[in-house]
Amino acid sequence: MLIRRIKCLRYLGTRHNSSHYVTTPIFYVNAAPHIGHLYSAVIADAHCRYQRLRNPEKEVRLCTGTDEHGTKIQQAAALHGIPVAKYCDDISERYREVFRSASIQPEDFIRTTEERHKRAVAHFWRTLHTRGHIYSAAYSGWYCVSDETFLTDSQLRLDESTGSRYSLESGHPVEWTEETNYMFRLSQFQDDVRHWVKQEARIRPAKFEKILLDTLSEPLPDVSVSRPSNRVHWAIPVPDDDTQTVYVWLDALVNYLSSVGYPNEGYSAHWPPAQQVIGKDILKFHGIYWPAFLLAAGLEPPGQLYVHSHWTVDGQKMSKSKHNVVDPVQAARQYTMEGLRYFLLREGVAHSDGNYSHVKAQRILNSELADTLGNLLSRACAKSLNPGQIYPSANAEHLADLLQSLDAAKRLQDALLQLSERCASHYECNHFHLVADTAMAALHAANNFFESSKPWLLKAGAPEGNQPRLETIIAMTMDALRLCGIVLQPIIPQLATRLLDKLSVPTAQRGWNYLAESFATASPANLGGSRQLDGPTSALLFQRILEEKSVKEKEEEQKPQPAKRSKSKKKERRETMS
Ligand code: MSP
């Protein structure tokens, strides 16, 4: 575990340009955003927020956007009876909106229908062509329209009863297709791609490196990179040949270059991306095609691919036909967007699928954000204990005494002393669940300390002499809240801001280096005087989530109600009995 963490750190430390460029996949506009899409974006956003927090001088650049070409999108627009360009505008805007409400703050949001992108694709294509990596050939094979790709026999499942074939991976039907295409000489890049994949911490988590190496252990066939324009016309035309359009995956991958201004001068300041976040279903495109395309064009492939697994819902794959697709906007009505962000990063682990369930979300959010974090803030700010509404300073003598006489105080100190280093190494590896774990452990220690030190007794007796001890207890508790607030900023940016606002922590003191200043390190900055709490900000940080009505109850409610006999049977029975 430790070795893996150190490897992540080592990789990030060896980057050679000053920019830290991070990307999410660009999202298909054939359907509205769901929590799986949000997850890709939230990982990338939290990663960037941490990078900025840790190295304010570093230029961190996040790019996301929408993938708008291809048959799937053409078909979706037709199905809705909307002109395809308008359809793309609408869905793309929904992505922007969801990301905005989830505090995902990209430096750029790119759309593949933009002119700057089309120019980049044309330039990229010409580069590949001029360098001799693209040739024209008659091509025939099993083509999957939904996945926009040709599949080999080993990627197919034959339904014996109907004779139809389906993609093993996606389950979508395929059809035999014969056409003239432009082909990319993928086979020539097998060794280079393998070499790239095998670099330390290139593909994370490591299980996905293994998957790629397995694929690379078989000879790679050349890949078709164009389609006849009469079949796929909602696409970018192949330069100098309007009978063909550019394969949507080549088009889509180039977005990462278009966003930094390729081919104009200056794009290389950001190139290559430090980290590209992708879901496991698009590993082959990013882990094999993409580095091969880039190497063929004479460009450096990305520093790291960070691959995440998928969200299932109550144990099942999300799909429209199962009516179990979780809409982030609706989920946010129950949990708030910050709650949803926290749940996704807290519960999701990259190496295996996560299960989304209301019961789990409710349990985690109530116990961690409402009780462990929120409740402690309310207690430390309660007027009964803290009538002057201050963030007091710890009294050196009482602090020393508490640390010596109270185990819980010592445990809190230990937890806070480890917070910065532990969380940093978890963040470096995108292990957000472990950051949350570490912060929650520190907050548990703070709750324990607060309970064991019984500040209300000091208040109840209220002899004047107890005041410095009471203030020391509050100061220690507020320090714990402040440090955890700083640490949690990348995961729950809005809540952390509200917490730090409530504690009147100056904006300039919310950086990672301020984790070194607290009672735990006996840093002078912390012992040097109290400050007034931010009055108007509420101390109620996160409202508990109430029981959700069961699906059955909801269905009952939605049924047309019989004419007004409003008393329920139960009520009637109760009344009859009484
Ligand atoms: N347009 C392509 C990507 C092109 S990038 C050059 C695409 N789009 S997508 O909208 O289908 O998926 C975008 C991202 O959402 C992918 O990273 C994908 O893995 C992720 N997810 C889609 N469903 C998901 C879950 N159920 N769970 C988690 N993430 C999932 O692929």
Coordinates of C-alpha atoms and ligand atoms in Angstrom, one line a residue:
M1 CA 0.0 0.0 0.0
L2 CA 2.7 2.4 1.1
I3 CA 4.8 1.5 -1.9
R4 CA 1.9 2.2 -4.2
R5 CA 1.4 5.6 -2.7
I6 CA 5.0 6.5 -3.0
K7 CA 4.9 5.5 -6.7
C8 CA 2.0 7.8 -7.3
L9 CA 3.9 10.7 -5.6
R10 CA 7.0 9.9 -7.6
Y11 CA 5.2 10.0 -10.9
L12 CA 3.6 13.4 -10.2
G13 CA 6.9 14.8 -9.0
T14 CA 8.6 14.0 -12.4
R15 CA 6.4 16.1 -14.6
H16 CA 8.4 18.4 -16.8
N17 CA 6.1 21.3 -17.7
S18 CA 4.6 23.8 -15.3
S19 CA 1.1 23.2 -16.4
H20 CA -1.0 20.4 -14.8
Y21 CA -3.5 19.6 -17.5
V22 CA -6.4 17.2 -16.5
T23 CA -9.2 16.0 -18.7
T24 CA -12.5 14.2 -18.3
P25 CA -14.0 12.2 -21.1
I26 CA -16.3 14.2 -23.3
F27 CA -19.9 13.1 -22.8
Y28 CA -22.2 11.8 -25.5
V29 CA -25.1 14.1 -26.0
N30 CA -27.4 11.2 -26.9
A31 CA -28.9 11.2 -23.4
A32 CA -29.1 13.4 -20.3
P33 CA -26.3 13.3 -17.7
H34 CA -26.5 10.6 -15.0
I35 CA -24.5 10.0 -11.9
G36 CA -21.9 7.8 -13.7
H37 CA -21.0 10.8 -16.0
L38 CA -21.0 13.1 -13.0
Y39 CA -18.6 10.7 -11.3
S40 CA -15.9 11.0 -14.0
A41 CA -16.2 14.8 -13.8
V42 CA -16.2 15.0 -10.0
I43 CA -13.0 12.8 -9.8
A44 CA -11.2 15.1 -12.2
D45 CA -12.5 18.2 -10.4
A46 CA -11.5 17.0 -6.9
H47 CA -8.0 16.1 -8.3
C48 CA -7.6 19.6 -9.7
R49 CA -8.8 21.3 -6.6
Y50 CA -6.3 19.4 -4.6
Q51 CA -3.5 20.3 -7.0
R52 CA -4.4 24.0 -6.7
L53 CA -4.6 23.8 -2.9
R54 CA -1.3 22.0 -2.6
N55 CA 0.6 24.1 -5.2
P56 CA -1.0 27.5 -5.6
E57 CA 1.8 28.5 -8.0
K58 CA 1.1 25.6 -10.4
E59 CA -1.1 26.2 -13.4
V60 CA -3.9 23.6 -13.2
R61 CA -6.2 23.3 -16.1
L62 CA -9.3 21.1 -16.2
C63 CA -11.1 20.4 -19.5
T64 CA -14.5 18.7 -20.0
G65 CA -17.1 18.9 -22.7
T66 CA -19.5 17.1 -25.0
D67 CA -19.0 14.5 -27.8
E68 CA -21.6 15.5 -30.4
H69 CA -20.9 13.6 -33.6
G70 CA -22.0 10.2 -34.9
T71 CA -25.0 8.0 -35.8
K72 CA -26.1 7.6 -32.2
I73 CA -26.6 11.3 -31.8
Q74 CA -28.2 11.7 -35.2
Q75 CA -30.6 8.9 -34.2
A76 CA -31.4 10.4 -30.8
A77 CA -32.2 13.8 -32.3
A78 CA -34.4 12.1 -34.9
L79 CA -36.2 10.2 -32.2
H80 CA -37.0 13.4 -30.4
G81 CA -38.0 15.2 -33.7
I82 CA -35.5 17.9 -33.0
P83 CA -32.9 19.2 -35.5
V84 CA -29.6 17.6 -34.6
A85 CA -27.7 20.8 -34.0
K86 CA -30.4 22.1 -31.6
Y87 CA -30.5 18.7 -29.9
C88 CA -26.8 18.9 -29.3
D89 CA -27.1 22.4 -27.9
D90 CA -29.8 21.4 -25.4
I91 CA -28.1 18.3 -24.0
S92 CA -24.7 19.9 -23.9
E93 CA -26.2 22.8 -21.9
R94 CA -27.6 20.2 -19.5
Y95 CA -24.1 18.8 -18.9
R96 CA -22.8 22.3 -18.3
E97 CA -25.7 23.0 -15.9
V98 CA -25.2 19.8 -13.9
F99 CA -21.5 20.4 -13.6
R100 CA -22.0 24.0 -12.6
S101 CA -24.4 22.9 -9.8
A102 CA -21.9 20.2 -8.7
S103 CA -19.2 22.9 -8.4
I104 CA -17.2 21.4 -11.2
Q105 CA -15.1 24.3 -12.5
P106 CA -13.4 23.5 -15.7
E107 CA -11.1 26.0 -17.4
D108 CA -12.6 24.9 -20.6
F109 CA -15.8 23.2 -21.8
I110 CA -15.3 21.9 -25.3
R111 CA -17.9 20.8 -27.8
T112 CA -16.8 18.7 -30.8
T113 CA -19.1 20.7 -33.0
E114 CA -17.1 23.8 -32.5
E115 CA -15.0 25.2 -35.3
R116 CA -11.8 25.2 -33.2
H117 CA -12.2 21.5 -32.7
K118 CA -12.9 20.8 -36.4
R119 CA -9.7 22.7 -37.4
A120 CA -7.7 20.6 -34.9
V121 CA -9.1 17.3 -36.2
A122 CA -8.4 18.3 -39.8
H123 CA -4.8 19.2 -38.9
F124 CA -4.3 16.0 -36.9
W125 CA -5.7 14.0 -39.8
R126 CA -3.4 15.6 -42.3
T127 CA -0.4 15.0 -40.0
L128 CA -1.2 11.3 -39.7
H129 CA -1.7 11.1 -43.5
T130 CA 1.4 13.0 -44.4
R131 CA 3.5 10.9 -42.1
G132 CA 2.1 7.8 -43.9
H133 CA 0.1 6.3 -41.1
I134 CA -3.3 6.4 -42.9
Y135 CA -4.1 4.4 -46.0
S136 CA -7.3 3.6 -48.0
A137 CA -8.6 0.1 -48.1
A138 CA -11.6 -2.0 -48.8
Y139 CA -12.8 -3.1 -45.4
S140 CA -15.4 -5.6 -44.3
G141 CA -16.4 -6.8 -40.9
W142 CA -19.0 -6.9 -38.2
Y143 CA -20.0 -3.3 -37.4
C144 CA -21.8 -2.2 -34.3
V145 CA -23.8 0.9 -35.0
S146 CA -24.5 1.7 -31.4
D147 CA -20.8 1.5 -30.4
E148 CA -19.7 3.0 -33.8
T149 CA -17.0 0.3 -34.2
F150 CA -16.0 -2.8 -36.1
L151 CA -15.6 -5.9 -33.9
T152 CA -13.5 -9.0 -34.4
D153 CA -15.0 -12.5 -34.1
S154 CA -13.7 -12.9 -30.6
Q155 CA -15.6 -9.8 -29.5
L156 CA -19.0 -11.2 -30.7
R157 CA -21.7 -13.4 -29.2
L158 CA -23.8 -15.5 -31.6
D159 CA -27.4 -16.1 -30.7
E160 CA -27.9 -19.6 -32.0
S161 CA -31.7 -19.4 -32.1
T162 CA -31.8 -16.3 -34.4
G163 CA -28.4 -16.4 -36.0
S164 CA -27.8 -12.7 -35.0
R165 CA -24.6 -11.5 -33.5
Y166 CA -24.1 -9.1 -30.7
S167 CA -21.1 -7.2 -29.2
L168 CA -19.9 -9.2 -26.2
E169 CA -19.0 -6.1 -24.3
S170 CA -22.0 -3.8 -24.9
G171 CA -24.7 -6.4 -25.9
H172 CA -25.6 -4.3 -29.0
P173 CA -26.4 -6.0 -32.3
V174 CA -23.8 -5.9 -35.1
E175 CA -24.2 -6.1 -38.9
W176 CA -21.9 -7.3 -41.7
T177 CA -20.6 -4.2 -43.5
E178 CA -18.4 -3.9 -46.6
E179 CA -17.0 -0.5 -47.5
T180 CA -14.0 1.5 -48.4
N181 CA -12.4 3.2 -45.4
Y182 CA -9.2 4.9 -44.4
M183 CA -7.2 2.7 -42.1
F184 CA -4.7 3.7 -39.4
R185 CA -1.6 1.5 -39.1
L186 CA -2.2 0.6 -35.5
S187 CA -0.3 -2.6 -35.9
Q188 CA 2.9 -0.6 -36.3
F189 CA 2.6 0.9 -32.9
Q190 CA 2.1 -2.2 -30.8
D191 CA 5.6 -2.1 -29.2
D192 CA 5.5 1.6 -28.6
V193 CA 2.1 1.5 -27.0
R194 CA 3.2 -1.4 -24.8
H195 CA 6.3 0.5 -23.7
W196 CA 4.2 3.5 -22.9
V197 CA 1.6 1.5 -20.9
K198 CA 4.4 -0.2 -18.9
Q199 CA 5.8 3.0 -17.5
E200 CA 5.5 3.4 -13.8
A201 CA 2.1 4.6 -12.6
R202 CA 1.0 5.2 -16.2
I203 CA -2.3 3.4 -15.8
R204 CA -4.0 3.5 -12.5
P205 CA -5.4 1.5 -10.8
A206 CA -2.9 -1.2 -11.8
K207 CA -5.6 -3.7 -12.7
F208 CA -6.3 -1.7 -15.8
E209 CA -2.7 -1.8 -16.8
K210 CA -2.9 -5.5 -16.8
I211 CA -6.1 -5.5 -18.9
L212 CA -4.3 -3.3 -21.5
L213 CA -1.2 -5.5 -21.5
D214 CA -3.4 -8.6 -22.0
T215 CA -4.9 -6.9 -25.1
L216 CA -1.5 -5.9 -26.3
S217 CA -0.2 -9.5 -26.0
E218 CA -2.2 -10.3 -29.2
P219 CA -1.3 -8.6 -32.5
L220 CA -3.2 -5.4 -33.0
P221 CA -5.1 -5.1 -36.2
D222 CA -5.1 -1.8 -38.1
V223 CA -8.2 0.3 -37.3
S224 CA -10.7 1.9 -39.6
V225 CA -10.7 5.7 -39.0
S226 CA -13.3 6.9 -41.4
R227 CA -16.9 6.1 -42.5
P228 CA -18.7 6.7 -45.8
S229 CA -20.3 10.1 -45.5
N230 CA -23.6 8.8 -46.9
R231 CA -23.8 6.4 -43.8
V232 CA -22.4 8.7 -41.1
H233 CA -22.9 12.3 -42.2
W234 CA -23.2 14.0 -38.8
A235 CA -19.4 14.0 -38.5
I236 CA -16.3 15.9 -39.5
P237 CA -15.4 15.4 -43.2
V238 CA -12.1 13.8 -44.0
P239 CA -9.9 16.6 -45.3
D240 CA -9.7 16.5 -49.1
D241 CA -12.2 13.6 -49.4
D242 CA -15.8 14.5 -48.8
T243 CA -17.0 10.9 -49.5
Q244 CA -15.7 10.0 -46.0
T245 CA -16.2 11.3 -42.5
V246 CA -13.7 11.0 -39.6
Y247 CA -14.3 8.1 -37.3
V248 CA -16.1 9.5 -34.2
W249 CA -13.5 8.1 -31.7
L250 CA -10.6 9.8 -33.6
D251 CA -12.7 13.0 -33.7
A252 CA -13.5 12.7 -30.0
L253 CA -10.0 12.0 -28.7
V254 CA -8.6 15.0 -30.5
N255 CA -10.7 17.2 -28.2
Y256 CA -8.0 17.0 -25.6
L257 CA -5.7 18.7 -28.1
S258 CA -8.2 21.2 -29.4
S259 CA -8.9 22.4 -25.9
V260 CA -5.3 23.6 -25.4
G261 CA -5.3 25.4 -28.8
Y262 CA -3.7 22.7 -31.0
P263 CA -2.3 23.2 -33.7
N264 CA -1.7 26.9 -32.8
E265 CA 1.5 27.9 -31.1
G266 CA 1.3 27.7 -27.4
Y267 CA -0.6 24.4 -27.0
S268 CA 2.6 22.7 -26.0
A269 CA 2.8 24.6 -22.8
H270 CA 0.0 22.3 -21.6
W271 CA 0.9 19.2 -23.5
P272 CA 0.9 16.3 -22.6
P273 CA -2.0 16.0 -20.1
A274 CA -0.8 15.1 -16.6
Q275 CA -3.9 13.0 -16.0
Q276 CA -6.8 11.8 -18.1
V277 CA -9.8 10.5 -16.1
I278 CA -11.8 7.9 -17.9
G279 CA -14.3 5.1 -17.1
K280 CA -13.3 1.5 -17.6
D281 CA -15.6 1.1 -20.7
I282 CA -13.4 3.4 -22.7
L283 CA -10.1 2.0 -21.7
K284 CA -9.2 0.5 -25.1
F285 CA -9.7 3.8 -26.9
H286 CA -7.6 5.8 -24.4
G287 CA -5.1 3.1 -23.5
I288 CA -4.3 1.8 -27.1
Y289 CA -5.7 4.0 -29.9
W290 CA -5.0 7.3 -28.3
P291 CA -1.3 6.8 -27.5
A292 CA -0.8 5.2 -30.9
F293 CA -2.5 8.2 -32.7
L294 CA -0.4 10.6 -30.7
L295 CA 2.9 8.8 -31.3
A296 CA 2.0 8.6 -35.0
A297 CA 1.5 12.4 -35.0
G298 CA 4.8 13.0 -33.3
L299 CA 3.1 14.0 -30.0
E300 CA 3.7 12.9 -26.5
P301 CA 1.0 10.6 -25.0
P302 CA -0.6 11.5 -21.6
G303 CA 1.3 11.2 -18.3
Q304 CA -1.4 9.1 -16.6
L305 CA -4.7 7.4 -17.4
Y306 CA -6.8 7.3 -14.3
V307 CA -9.5 4.7 -14.8
H308 CA -12.6 4.3 -12.7
S309 CA -15.1 1.6 -12.5
H310 CA -18.8 1.9 -12.8
W311 CA -21.8 2.7 -10.6
T312 CA -24.5 0.1 -10.4
V313 CA -27.9 0.8 -8.8
D314 CA -29.1 -1.5 -6.2
G315 CA -26.7 -4.1 -7.6
Q316 CA -27.8 -3.6 -11.3
K317 CA -26.3 -2.0 -14.3
M318 CA -27.9 1.4 -14.9
S319 CA -30.0 1.4 -18.0
K320 CA -32.9 3.2 -19.5
S321 CA -34.8 -0.1 -20.0
K322 CA -34.5 -0.9 -16.3
H323 CA -35.7 2.6 -15.4
N324 CA -32.9 2.8 -12.8
V325 CA -30.8 5.6 -14.3
V326 CA -30.0 8.0 -11.4
D327 CA -30.5 11.6 -12.5
P328 CA -28.0 13.8 -10.5
V329 CA -30.5 16.7 -10.4
Q330 CA -33.1 14.6 -8.8
A331 CA -30.6 13.0 -6.4
A332 CA -29.4 16.4 -5.4
R333 CA -33.0 17.3 -4.4
Q334 CA -32.7 14.6 -1.7
Y335 CA -29.0 15.0 -0.7
T336 CA -27.9 18.4 -2.1
M337 CA -25.2 18.4 -4.8
E338 CA -22.5 18.6 -2.1
G339 CA -24.0 15.5 -0.4
L340 CA -24.0 13.7 -3.8
R341 CA -20.4 14.8 -4.5
Y342 CA -19.4 13.5 -1.1
F343 CA -21.3 10.2 -1.5
L344 CA -19.7 9.5 -4.9
L345 CA -16.2 10.2 -3.8
R346 CA -16.6 8.7 -0.4
E347 CA -18.2 5.5 -1.6
G348 CA -16.7 5.0 -5.0
V349 CA -13.4 3.2 -5.4
A350 CA -11.7 3.2 -8.8
H351 CA -10.8 -0.4 -9.0
S352 CA -14.2 -2.0 -8.6
D353 CA -17.8 -1.1 -9.3
G354 CA -19.7 0.9 -6.6
N355 CA -23.3 0.3 -5.7
Y356 CA -25.5 3.3 -5.5
S357 CA -28.4 2.9 -3.1
H358 CA -30.5 5.4 -1.3
V359 CA -30.2 3.6 2.0
K360 CA -26.4 3.7 1.8
A361 CA -26.3 7.4 0.8
Q362 CA -28.7 8.4 3.6
R363 CA -26.7 6.4 6.2
I364 CA -23.3 7.9 5.1
L365 CA -24.4 11.4 4.7
N366 CA -26.3 11.5 8.0
S367 CA -23.6 9.9 10.0
E368 CA -20.7 11.7 8.5
L369 CA -21.7 15.1 7.2
A370 CA -24.7 15.7 9.5
D371 CA -23.6 14.0 12.8
T372 CA -19.8 13.8 12.9
L373 CA -19.0 17.1 11.1
G374 CA -22.1 19.2 11.3
N375 CA -23.1 18.4 14.8
L376 CA -19.7 19.1 16.2
L377 CA -19.7 22.5 14.6
S378 CA -23.1 23.3 16.1
R379 CA -21.8 22.2 19.5
A380 CA -18.6 24.2 19.3
C381 CA -20.6 27.3 18.2
A382 CA -23.5 26.9 20.7
K383 CA -24.4 30.1 22.4
S384 CA -24.7 28.3 25.7
L385 CA -21.0 27.4 25.7
N386 CA -19.7 30.2 23.5
P387 CA -21.8 33.3 24.3
G388 CA -19.2 35.6 22.9
Q389 CA -19.3 33.7 19.6
I390 CA -15.5 33.5 19.2
Y391 CA -12.9 31.1 17.9
P392 CA -10.9 31.3 21.1
S393 CA -7.2 30.7 21.4
A394 CA -5.9 27.8 23.5
N395 CA -4.4 28.6 26.8
A396 CA -0.9 27.1 26.9
E397 CA -1.2 25.8 30.5
H398 CA -4.6 24.2 30.1
L399 CA -3.6 22.8 26.7
A400 CA -0.6 21.1 28.2
D401 CA -2.7 19.8 31.1
L402 CA -5.5 18.4 28.8
L403 CA -2.9 16.7 26.6
Q404 CA -1.4 15.1 29.6
S405 CA -4.5 14.2 31.6
L406 CA -7.0 13.2 28.9
D407 CA -6.4 10.3 26.6
A408 CA -9.0 11.7 24.2
A409 CA -7.0 14.9 23.9
K410 CA -3.9 13.1 23.1
R411 CA -5.7 11.0 20.5
L412 CA -7.1 14.1 18.8
Q413 CA -3.6 15.6 18.7
D414 CA -2.2 12.5 17.1
A415 CA -5.0 12.4 14.5
L416 CA -4.4 16.0 13.6
L417 CA -0.7 15.6 13.4
Q418 CA -1.1 12.9 10.8
L419 CA -3.8 14.6 8.8
S420 CA -1.8 16.6 6.4
E421 CA 0.7 13.9 5.3
R422 CA -1.9 11.1 5.1
C423 CA -4.4 13.1 3.2
A424 CA -1.8 14.4 0.8
S425 CA -0.6 10.9 -0.1
H426 CA -4.2 9.7 -0.6
Y427 CA -5.0 12.7 -2.7
E428 CA -1.9 12.1 -4.9
C429 CA -3.4 8.7 -5.8
N430 CA -7.0 10.0 -6.1
H431 CA -8.0 7.9 -3.2
F432 CA -10.7 10.3 -2.1
H433 CA -12.5 7.6 0.0
L434 CA -9.3 7.4 2.1
V435 CA -9.1 11.2 2.5
A436 CA -12.7 11.2 3.7
D437 CA -11.9 8.2 6.0
T438 CA -8.9 10.1 7.5
A439 CA -10.8 13.3 8.0
M440 CA -13.8 11.4 9.6
A441 CA -11.4 9.6 11.9
A442 CA -10.0 13.0 13.0
L443 CA -13.5 14.3 13.5
H444 CA -14.5 11.2 15.5
A445 CA -11.5 11.9 17.7
A446 CA -12.6 15.5 18.1
N447 CA -16.2 14.4 19.0
N448 CA -14.7 12.1 21.6
F449 CA -12.5 14.7 23.0
F450 CA -15.4 17.2 23.2
E451 CA -17.5 14.6 25.1
S452 CA -14.8 13.5 27.4
S453 CA -13.7 17.0 28.3
K454 CA -17.3 17.9 29.3
P455 CA -17.1 21.6 28.6
W456 CA -20.8 22.0 29.7
L457 CA -19.7 21.2 33.3
L458 CA -17.2 24.0 33.2
K459 CA -19.9 26.3 32.1
A460 CA -22.5 25.1 34.6
G461 CA -20.2 25.8 37.6
A462 CA -19.1 28.9 35.8
P463 CA -16.5 30.1 38.3
E464 CA -14.5 32.7 36.4
G465 CA -11.4 30.6 36.6
N466 CA -12.9 27.9 34.4
Q467 CA -13.1 30.2 31.4
P468 CA -9.6 29.7 30.0
R469 CA -10.1 25.9 30.2
L470 CA -13.4 26.1 28.5
E471 CA -12.0 28.2 25.7
T472 CA -9.1 25.8 25.3
I473 CA -11.5 23.0 24.8
I474 CA -13.5 25.0 22.2
A475 CA -10.3 26.1 20.5
M476 CA -9.0 22.5 20.2
T477 CA -12.4 21.4 18.8
M478 CA -12.5 24.3 16.3
D479 CA -8.9 23.6 15.3
A480 CA -10.0 20.1 14.4
L481 CA -13.0 21.4 12.4
R482 CA -10.8 24.0 10.7
L483 CA -8.1 21.5 9.6
C484 CA -10.7 19.0 8.4
G485 CA -12.4 21.8 6.5
I486 CA -9.2 22.7 4.8
V487 CA -8.6 19.0 3.9
L488 CA -12.1 18.4 2.6
Q489 CA -12.2 21.4 0.3
P490 CA -11.5 19.4 -2.9
I491 CA -14.3 16.9 -2.0
I492 CA -17.0 19.2 -0.7
P493 CA -16.0 22.7 -1.8
Q494 CA -19.2 24.5 -0.9
L495 CA -19.7 22.8 2.5
A496 CA -16.0 23.3 3.4
T497 CA -16.3 27.0 2.5
R498 CA -19.3 27.4 4.7
L499 CA -17.5 25.6 7.6
L500 CA -14.4 27.8 7.2
D501 CA -16.6 30.9 6.8
K502 CA -18.4 30.1 10.0
L503 CA -15.1 29.7 11.8
S504 CA -14.0 33.1 10.2
V505 CA -10.9 31.5 8.7
P506 CA -9.4 34.1 6.4
T507 CA -9.4 33.0 2.7
A508 CA -5.7 33.4 2.6
Q509 CA -5.3 30.8 5.4
R510 CA -7.2 28.0 3.8
G511 CA -4.2 26.6 1.9
W512 CA -2.6 23.2 2.6
N513 CA 0.3 24.8 4.4
Y514 CA -2.1 26.0 7.1
L515 CA -2.6 22.5 8.2
A516 CA 0.7 22.9 10.0
E517 CA -0.8 25.5 12.4
S518 CA -3.0 24.2 15.2
F519 CA -2.9 23.3 18.9
A520 CA -1.5 19.9 17.8
T521 CA 1.8 21.5 16.6
A522 CA 1.6 24.2 19.3
S523 CA 2.2 26.7 16.4
P524 CA 2.3 30.3 17.6
A525 CA -0.2 31.4 15.0
N526 CA -2.8 29.4 16.7
L527 CA -2.0 30.4 20.3
G528 CA -2.0 34.0 19.5
G529 CA -5.5 35.4 20.1
S530 CA -9.1 34.7 19.5
R531 CA -11.3 35.9 16.6
Q532 CA -15.0 36.7 16.3
L533 CA -17.1 34.0 14.6
D534 CA -18.8 34.9 11.4
G535 CA -22.2 35.8 12.8
P536 CA -24.6 35.5 9.9
T537 CA -23.3 32.1 8.7
S538 CA -25.5 29.4 10.1
A539 CA -23.8 26.7 12.2
L540 CA -26.2 24.2 10.7
L541 CA -23.9 22.7 8.1
F542 CA -25.8 19.7 6.7
Q543 CA -29.4 18.9 7.3
R544 CA -30.1 15.3 8.1
I545 CA -31.8 13.4 5.3
L546 CA -35.1 12.1 6.4
E547 CA -36.4 8.6 5.5
E548 CA -37.3 8.3 1.9
K549 CA -40.8 7.0 1.3
S550 CA -40.7 3.5 0.0
V551 CA -41.2 3.0 -3.7
K552 CA -44.5 1.3 -2.9
E553 CA -45.7 4.3 -0.9
K554 CA -44.8 6.6 -3.7
E555 CA -46.6 4.5 -6.2
E556 CA -49.7 4.5 -4.0
E557 CA -49.5 8.3 -3.8
Q558 CA -49.3 8.6 -7.6
K559 CA -52.4 6.4 -8.2
P560 CA -55.5 8.4 -8.9
Q561 CA -57.2 8.7 -5.5
P562 CA -60.8 7.4 -5.1
A563 CA -63.4 10.1 -4.5
K564 CA -63.2 11.8 -1.2
R565 CA -63.3 9.2 1.4
S566 CA -60.2 10.6 2.9
K567 CA -59.9 8.6 6.1
S568 CA -57.4 5.7 5.8
K569 CA -58.7 2.3 6.8
K570 CA -56.3 2.3 9.7
K571 CA -57.6 5.6 11.0
E572 CA -61.1 4.5 10.6
R573 CA -60.3 1.3 12.5
R574 CA -58.6 3.4 15.3
E575 CA -61.6 5.7 15.5
T576 CA -64.1 2.8 15.6
M577 CA -62.1 1.2 18.4
S578 CA -62.0 4.2 20.6
Ligands
MSP1 N1 -18.0 10.1 -25.6 C1 -17.3 9.0 -25.1 C2 -16.0 9.5 -24.5 C3 -15.1 10.1 -25.5 S1 -13.7 10.8 -24.7 C4 -12.7 11.2 -25.9 C5 -18.2 8.4 -23.9 N2 -19.2 9.1 -23.4 S2 -20.2 8.7 -22.3 O1 -21.1 9.8 -22.1 O2 -20.8 7.4 -22.7 O3 -19.4 8.3 -21.1 C6 -18.6 9.3 -20.4 C7 -18.0 8.8 -19.1 O4 -19.1 8.4 -18.2 C8 -17.1 7.6 -19.3 O5 -16.0 7.8 -18.5 C9 -17.9 6.5 -18.8 O6 -17.1 5.5 -18.2 C10 -18.7 7.2 -17.7 N3 -19.8 6.4 -17.3 C11 -20.9 6.0 -18.0 N4 -21.7 5.2 -17.3 C12 -21.1 5.0 -16.1 C13 -21.5 4.4 -14.9 N5 -22.6 3.7 -14.8 N6 -20.7 4.5 -13.8 C14 -19.6 5.3 -13.8 N7 -19.2 5.9 -14.9 C15 -19.9 5.7 -16.1 O7 -17.9 7.3 -23.6

